[in-house]
Amino acid sequence: MSTIEGSAAELRRLAASQDGYFTTEQAERLGFGHSALHANFVAGGWMRVERNLCRLSDWPRSDLEQFAMWCAWFGGDAVISHQSAAELHGFGHLHPQFVHVSAFTNLRLTDTRLAVHRLQLEPHDFESTGTFRLTTPIRTVLDLAGGGISQITLDEVVGDAVAIGRVDAGALYQEATAGSDRVSERIELALSACI
């Protein structure tokens, strides 16, 4: 296998892990220079989706591809979080206006379709769907408790999380008490409302 074929296979594997998406920086790290990038766009094998974000042209569409797209835009280092993660987990009826992502990055990616939370997450704070990562059910609830949603909405989120068996009430309470007083109090109120 030639170096070019090897790079193309590596890029395809990377893109497969991100629902067909990849950044120009990721392609460059795999050996695609400016002229190779341009040639792949002209040949139709790749399409430009956003600034510095590309997708394999033959990649099938999916219902959740917007989440993979935003995570890929951050070079694969972002995690779907907050209201968006709650929606994906089936907690509450938040209907977020933006896709919420958490990323510990200096990138200044701004878009009116995106809400970026600059957080350092530990590996136990997120799980993989196969093509993007999202915060675990407990981390999602804790993030929402620390944010600006109303107590009534948080009560609904916690009630759903416990009712469908995605969150153990005792484990949530224990995690909440290790956090700030505000988060602990809000979680305690929400757990009281759902019991």
PDB file of C-alpha atoms in Angstrom:
ATOM      1  CA  MET A   1       0.000   0.000   0.000  1.00  0.00           C
ATOM      2  CA  SER A   2       1.412   3.394  -0.973  1.00  0.00           C
ATOM      3  CA  THR A   3       1.763   6.257   1.493  1.00  0.00           C
ATOM      4  CA  ILE A   4      -1.122   8.098  -0.180  1.00  0.00           C
ATOM      5  CA  GLU A   5      -3.373   5.024   0.024  1.00  0.00           C
ATOM      6  CA  GLY A   6      -2.346   4.535   3.660  1.00  0.00           C
ATOM      7  CA  SER A   7      -3.166   8.144   4.475  1.00  0.00           C
ATOM      8  CA  ALA A   8      -6.514   7.849   2.709  1.00  0.00           C
ATOM      9  CA  ALA A   9      -7.342   4.689   4.677  1.00  0.00           C
ATOM     10  CA  GLU A  10      -6.326   6.377   7.963  1.00  0.00           C
ATOM     11  CA  LEU A  11      -8.442   9.425   7.127  1.00  0.00           C
ATOM     12  CA  ARG A  12     -11.422   7.214   6.300  1.00  0.00           C
ATOM     13  CA  ARG A  13     -11.050   5.403   9.659  1.00  0.00           C
ATOM     14  CA  LEU A  14     -10.848   8.747  11.485  1.00  0.00           C
ATOM     15  CA  ALA A  15     -13.850  10.113   9.594  1.00  0.00           C
ATOM     16  CA  ALA A  16     -15.823   6.926  10.339  1.00  0.00           C
ATOM     17  CA  SER A  17     -15.329   7.553  14.048  1.00  0.00           C
ATOM     18  CA  GLN A  18     -16.822  11.057  13.546  1.00  0.00           C
ATOM     19  CA  ASP A  19     -19.805  10.154  11.320  1.00  0.00           C
ATOM     20  CA  GLY A  20     -17.880  10.994   8.146  1.00  0.00           C
ATOM     21  CA  TYR A  21     -16.555  14.359   9.348  1.00  0.00           C
ATOM     22  CA  PHE A  22     -12.963  15.525   9.749  1.00  0.00           C
ATOM     23  CA  THR A  23     -11.131  18.821  10.039  1.00  0.00           C
ATOM     24  CA  THR A  24      -8.599  20.100   7.549  1.00  0.00           C
ATOM     25  CA  GLU A  25      -6.060  20.010  10.402  1.00  0.00           C
ATOM     26  CA  GLN A  26      -6.753  16.300  10.959  1.00  0.00           C
ATOM     27  CA  ALA A  27      -6.272  15.650   7.229  1.00  0.00           C
ATOM     28  CA  GLU A  28      -3.027  17.648   7.224  1.00  0.00           C
ATOM     29  CA  ARG A  29      -1.711  15.632  10.192  1.00  0.00           C
ATOM     30  CA  LEU A  30      -2.342  12.487   8.141  1.00  0.00           C
ATOM     31  CA  GLY A  31      -0.224  13.825   5.282  1.00  0.00           C
ATOM     32  CA  PHE A  32      -2.692  15.671   3.073  1.00  0.00           C
ATOM     33  CA  GLY A  33      -1.084  18.941   2.028  1.00  0.00           C
ATOM     34  CA  HIS A  34      -2.923  21.932   0.571  1.00  0.00           C
ATOM     35  CA  SER A  35      -2.808  20.571  -3.003  1.00  0.00           C
ATOM     36  CA  ALA A  36      -4.077  17.118  -1.896  1.00  0.00           C
ATOM     37  CA  LEU A  37      -6.911  18.760   0.037  1.00  0.00           C
ATOM     38  CA  HIS A  38      -7.868  20.821  -2.997  1.00  0.00           C
ATOM     39  CA  ALA A  39      -7.655  17.786  -5.312  1.00  0.00           C
ATOM     40  CA  ASN A  40     -10.034  15.778  -3.125  1.00  0.00           C
ATOM     41  CA  PHE A  41     -12.567  18.631  -3.105  1.00  0.00           C
ATOM     42  CA  VAL A  42     -12.344  19.037  -6.892  1.00  0.00           C
ATOM     43  CA  ALA A  43     -12.626  15.265  -7.461  1.00  0.00           C
ATOM     44  CA  GLY A  44     -15.771  15.230  -5.326  1.00  0.00           C
ATOM     45  CA  GLY A  45     -14.574  12.736  -2.721  1.00  0.00           C
ATOM     46  CA  TRP A  46     -14.750  15.331   0.036  1.00  0.00           C
ATOM     47  CA  MET A  47     -17.081  18.242   0.630  1.00  0.00           C
ATOM     48  CA  ARG A  48     -16.552  21.340   2.717  1.00  0.00           C
ATOM     49  CA  VAL A  49     -19.218  21.642   5.412  1.00  0.00           C
ATOM     50  CA  GLU A  50     -18.025  24.529   7.587  1.00  0.00           C
ATOM     51  CA  ARG A  51     -14.850  26.520   7.931  1.00  0.00           C
ATOM     52  CA  ASN A  52     -12.077  23.917   8.373  1.00  0.00           C
ATOM     53  CA  LEU A  53     -14.620  21.079   8.525  1.00  0.00           C
ATOM     54  CA  CYS A  54     -15.086  18.495   5.799  1.00  0.00           C
ATOM     55  CA  ARG A  55     -17.084  15.334   5.217  1.00  0.00           C
ATOM     56  CA  LEU A  56     -16.617  12.311   3.027  1.00  0.00           C
ATOM     57  CA  SER A  57     -19.034  12.853   0.137  1.00  0.00           C
ATOM     58  CA  ASP A  58     -20.235   9.255   0.083  1.00  0.00           C
ATOM     59  CA  TRP A  59     -20.952   9.091   3.813  1.00  0.00           C
ATOM     60  CA  PRO A  60     -24.616   8.265   4.602  1.00  0.00           C
ATOM     61  CA  ARG A  61     -26.783  10.799   6.412  1.00  0.00           C
ATOM     62  CA  SER A  62     -27.962  10.133   9.971  1.00  0.00           C
ATOM     63  CA  ASP A  63     -30.426  11.664  12.415  1.00  0.00           C
ATOM     64  CA  LEU A  64     -27.672  12.493  14.912  1.00  0.00           C
ATOM     65  CA  GLU A  65     -25.032  13.755  12.507  1.00  0.00           C
ATOM     66  CA  GLN A  66     -25.227  17.366  13.754  1.00  0.00           C
ATOM     67  CA  PHE A  67     -23.777  16.214  17.100  1.00  0.00           C
ATOM     68  CA  ALA A  68     -20.904  14.384  15.431  1.00  0.00           C
ATOM     69  CA  MET A  69     -20.304  17.421  13.208  1.00  0.00           C
ATOM     70  CA  TRP A  70     -19.858  19.818  16.125  1.00  0.00           C
ATOM     71  CA  CYS A  71     -17.648  17.415  18.050  1.00  0.00           C
ATOM     72  CA  ALA A  72     -15.504  16.894  14.951  1.00  0.00           C
ATOM     73  CA  TRP A  73     -15.267  20.669  14.415  1.00  0.00           C
ATOM     74  CA  PHE A  74     -13.305  20.806  17.668  1.00  0.00           C
ATOM     75  CA  GLY A  75     -10.939  18.138  16.358  1.00  0.00           C
ATOM     76  CA  GLY A  76     -12.837  15.399  18.165  1.00  0.00           C
ATOM     77  CA  ASP A  77     -12.158  16.904  21.603  1.00  0.00           C
ATOM     78  CA  ALA A  78     -15.672  18.193  22.328  1.00  0.00           C
ATOM     79  CA  VAL A  79     -18.421  16.401  24.222  1.00  0.00           C
ATOM     80  CA  ILE A  80     -22.164  16.962  23.786  1.00  0.00           C
ATOM     81  CA  SER A  81     -23.368  18.255  27.152  1.00  0.00           C
ATOM     82  CA  HIS A  82     -25.933  20.198  29.169  1.00  0.00           C
ATOM     83  CA  GLN A  83     -29.354  20.618  27.497  1.00  0.00           C
ATOM     84  CA  SER A  84     -28.331  18.716  24.355  1.00  0.00           C
ATOM     85  CA  ALA A  85     -27.094  15.726  26.359  1.00  0.00           C
ATOM     86  CA  ALA A  86     -30.299  15.758  28.446  1.00  0.00           C
ATOM     87  CA  GLU A  87     -32.356  15.686  25.252  1.00  0.00           C
ATOM     88  CA  LEU A  88     -30.326  12.749  23.902  1.00  0.00           C
ATOM     89  CA  HIS A  89     -30.616  10.873  27.196  1.00  0.00           C
ATOM     90  CA  GLY A  90     -34.395  11.476  27.214  1.00  0.00           C
ATOM     91  CA  PHE A  91     -34.475  13.692  30.323  1.00  0.00           C
ATOM     92  CA  GLY A  92     -37.062  16.457  30.488  1.00  0.00           C
ATOM     93  CA  HIS A  93     -38.403  18.575  27.668  1.00  0.00           C
ATOM     94  CA  LEU A  94     -35.677  21.174  27.259  1.00  0.00           C
ATOM     95  CA  HIS A  95     -35.788  21.603  23.458  1.00  0.00           C
ATOM     96  CA  PRO A  96     -32.435  23.430  23.327  1.00  0.00           C
ATOM     97  CA  GLN A  97     -32.056  26.264  20.838  1.00  0.00           C
ATOM     98  CA  PHE A  98     -28.360  25.468  20.414  1.00  0.00           C
ATOM     99  CA  VAL A  99     -26.207  22.371  20.370  1.00  0.00           C
ATOM    100  CA  HIS A 100     -24.426  22.419  23.726  1.00  0.00           C
ATOM    101  CA  VAL A 101     -20.847  21.156  23.753  1.00  0.00           C
ATOM    102  CA  SER A 102     -18.206  21.099  26.450  1.00  0.00           C
ATOM    103  CA  ALA A 103     -14.617  21.487  25.371  1.00  0.00           C
ATOM    104  CA  PHE A 104     -11.401  22.453  27.080  1.00  0.00           C
ATOM    105  CA  THR A 105      -9.864  24.385  24.244  1.00  0.00           C
ATOM    106  CA  ASN A 106      -8.452  27.732  23.246  1.00  0.00           C
ATOM    107  CA  LEU A 107     -10.169  27.531  19.865  1.00  0.00           C
ATOM    108  CA  ARG A 108     -12.409  30.502  19.271  1.00  0.00           C
ATOM    109  CA  LEU A 109     -15.049  28.698  17.282  1.00  0.00           C
ATOM    110  CA  THR A 110     -18.217  30.725  17.341  1.00  0.00           C
ATOM    111  CA  ASP A 111     -21.486  29.926  15.696  1.00  0.00           C
ATOM    112  CA  THR A 112     -25.038  30.976  16.520  1.00  0.00           C
ATOM    113  CA  ARG A 113     -26.081  27.304  16.423  1.00  0.00           C
ATOM    114  CA  LEU A 114     -23.617  26.382  19.164  1.00  0.00           C
ATOM    115  CA  ALA A 115     -23.295  26.928  22.930  1.00  0.00           C
ATOM    116  CA  VAL A 116     -19.742  26.190  24.073  1.00  0.00           C
ATOM    117  CA  HIS A 117     -19.057  25.388  27.731  1.00  0.00           C
ATOM    118  CA  ARG A 118     -15.327  25.569  28.422  1.00  0.00           C
ATOM    119  CA  LEU A 119     -14.889  22.673  30.822  1.00  0.00           C
ATOM    120  CA  GLN A 120     -12.209  20.124  31.574  1.00  0.00           C
ATOM    121  CA  LEU A 121     -13.987  16.776  31.646  1.00  0.00           C
ATOM    122  CA  GLU A 122     -12.499  13.565  32.986  1.00  0.00           C
ATOM    123  CA  PRO A 123     -12.938  10.263  31.091  1.00  0.00           C
ATOM    124  CA  HIS A 124     -15.555   9.088  33.628  1.00  0.00           C
ATOM    125  CA  ASP A 125     -17.666  12.192  32.790  1.00  0.00           C
ATOM    126  CA  PHE A 126     -18.572  11.110  29.253  1.00  0.00           C
ATOM    127  CA  GLU A 127     -19.480   8.102  27.143  1.00  0.00           C
ATOM    128  CA  SER A 128     -19.195   7.358  23.447  1.00  0.00           C
ATOM    129  CA  THR A 129     -22.053   6.793  21.036  1.00  0.00           C
ATOM    130  CA  GLY A 130     -19.624   5.527  18.411  1.00  0.00           C
ATOM    131  CA  THR A 131     -19.451   8.754  16.392  1.00  0.00           C
ATOM    132  CA  PHE A 132     -19.498  11.396  19.137  1.00  0.00           C
ATOM    133  CA  ARG A 133     -19.183  11.644  22.883  1.00  0.00           C
ATOM    134  CA  LEU A 134     -21.736  12.954  25.355  1.00  0.00           C
ATOM    135  CA  THR A 135     -21.739  13.506  29.074  1.00  0.00           C
ATOM    136  CA  THR A 136     -22.901  10.617  31.244  1.00  0.00           C
ATOM    137  CA  PRO A 137     -26.413  10.844  32.670  1.00  0.00           C
ATOM    138  CA  ILE A 138     -25.148  11.891  36.125  1.00  0.00           C
ATOM    139  CA  ARG A 139     -22.714  14.465  34.725  1.00  0.00           C
ATOM    140  CA  THR A 140     -25.485  15.853  32.517  1.00  0.00           C
ATOM    141  CA  VAL A 141     -27.786  16.337  35.514  1.00  0.00           C
ATOM    142  CA  LEU A 142     -25.012  17.920  37.588  1.00  0.00           C
ATOM    143  CA  ASP A 143     -24.132  20.328  34.750  1.00  0.00           C
ATOM    144  CA  LEU A 144     -27.773  21.369  34.447  1.00  0.00           C
ATOM    145  CA  ALA A 145     -28.058  21.838  38.226  1.00  0.00           C
ATOM    146  CA  GLY A 146     -25.046  24.156  38.092  1.00  0.00           C
ATOM    147  CA  GLY A 147     -26.472  26.092  35.154  1.00  0.00           C
ATOM    148  CA  GLY A 148     -29.375  28.419  34.649  1.00  0.00           C
ATOM    149  CA  ILE A 149     -32.362  26.114  34.204  1.00  0.00           C
ATOM    150  CA  SER A 150     -35.285  26.571  36.574  1.00  0.00           C
ATOM    151  CA  GLN A 151     -35.809  24.282  39.553  1.00  0.00           C
ATOM    152  CA  ILE A 152     -39.065  23.019  38.027  1.00  0.00           C
ATOM    153  CA  THR A 153     -37.220  22.020  34.862  1.00  0.00           C
ATOM    154  CA  LEU A 154     -34.418  20.412  36.879  1.00  0.00           C
ATOM    155  CA  ASP A 155     -37.033  18.485  38.875  1.00  0.00           C
ATOM    156  CA  GLU A 156     -38.430  17.116  35.614  1.00  0.00           C
ATOM    157  CA  VAL A 157     -34.951  16.194  34.331  1.00  0.00           C
ATOM    158  CA  VAL A 158     -34.052  14.388  37.554  1.00  0.00           C
ATOM    159  CA  GLY A 159     -37.470  12.707  37.722  1.00  0.00           C
ATOM    160  CA  ASP A 160     -37.098  11.364  34.181  1.00  0.00           C
ATOM    161  CA  ALA A 161     -33.482  10.266  34.737  1.00  0.00           C
ATOM    162  CA  VAL A 162     -34.433   8.288  37.835  1.00  0.00           C
ATOM    163  CA  ALA A 163     -37.736   6.958  36.431  1.00  0.00           C
ATOM    164  CA  ILE A 164     -36.184   5.471  33.288  1.00  0.00           C
ATOM    165  CA  GLY A 165     -33.331   3.979  35.278  1.00  0.00           C
ATOM    166  CA  ARG A 166     -30.502   5.981  33.743  1.00  0.00           C
ATOM    167  CA  VAL A 167     -29.562   7.576  37.074  1.00  0.00           C
ATOM    168  CA  ASP A 168     -29.481   5.992  40.510  1.00  0.00           C
ATOM    169  CA  ALA A 169     -30.874   8.495  43.036  1.00  0.00           C
ATOM    170  CA  GLY A 170     -28.306   7.551  45.697  1.00  0.00           C
ATOM    171  CA  ALA A 171     -25.365   7.868  43.315  1.00  0.00           C
ATOM    172  CA  LEU A 172     -26.650  11.239  42.080  1.00  0.00           C
ATOM    173  CA  TYR A 173     -27.044  12.516  45.642  1.00  0.00           C
ATOM    174  CA  GLN A 174     -23.530  11.358  46.535  1.00  0.00           C
ATOM    175  CA  GLU A 175     -22.009  13.047  43.459  1.00  0.00           C
ATOM    176  CA  ALA A 176     -23.986  16.236  44.114  1.00  0.00           C
ATOM    177  CA  THR A 177     -22.806  16.517  47.728  1.00  0.00           C
ATOM    178  CA  ALA A 178     -19.205  16.432  46.474  1.00  0.00           C
ATOM    179  CA  GLY A 179     -19.902  19.574  44.409  1.00  0.00           C
ATOM    180  CA  SER A 180     -20.911  23.116  45.221  1.00  0.00           C
ATOM    181  CA  ASP A 181     -23.568  23.966  47.819  1.00  0.00           C
ATOM    182  CA  ARG A 182     -25.854  25.317  45.087  1.00  0.00           C
ATOM    183  CA  VAL A 183     -25.702  22.112  43.029  1.00  0.00           C
ATOM    184  CA  SER A 184     -26.129  19.962  46.131  1.00  0.00           C
ATOM    185  CA  GLU A 185     -29.204  21.908  47.287  1.00  0.00           C
ATOM    186  CA  ARG A 186     -30.829  21.883  43.848  1.00  0.00           C
ATOM    187  CA  ILE A 187     -30.269  18.149  43.381  1.00  0.00           C
ATOM    188  CA  GLU A 188     -31.643  17.439  46.861  1.00  0.00           C
ATOM    189  CA  LEU A 189     -34.795  19.427  46.046  1.00  0.00           C
ATOM    190  CA  ALA A 190     -35.181  17.632  42.706  1.00  0.00           C
ATOM    191  CA  LEU A 191     -34.756  14.213  44.295  1.00  0.00           C
ATOM    192  CA  SER A 192     -37.323  15.104  46.968  1.00  0.00           C
ATOM    193  CA  ALA A 193     -39.778  16.106  44.217  1.00  0.00           C
ATOM    194  CA  CYS A 194     -39.446  12.798  42.378  1.00  0.00           C
ATOM    195  CA  ILE A 195     -39.703  10.455  45.354  1.00  0.00           C
TER     196      ILE A 195
END
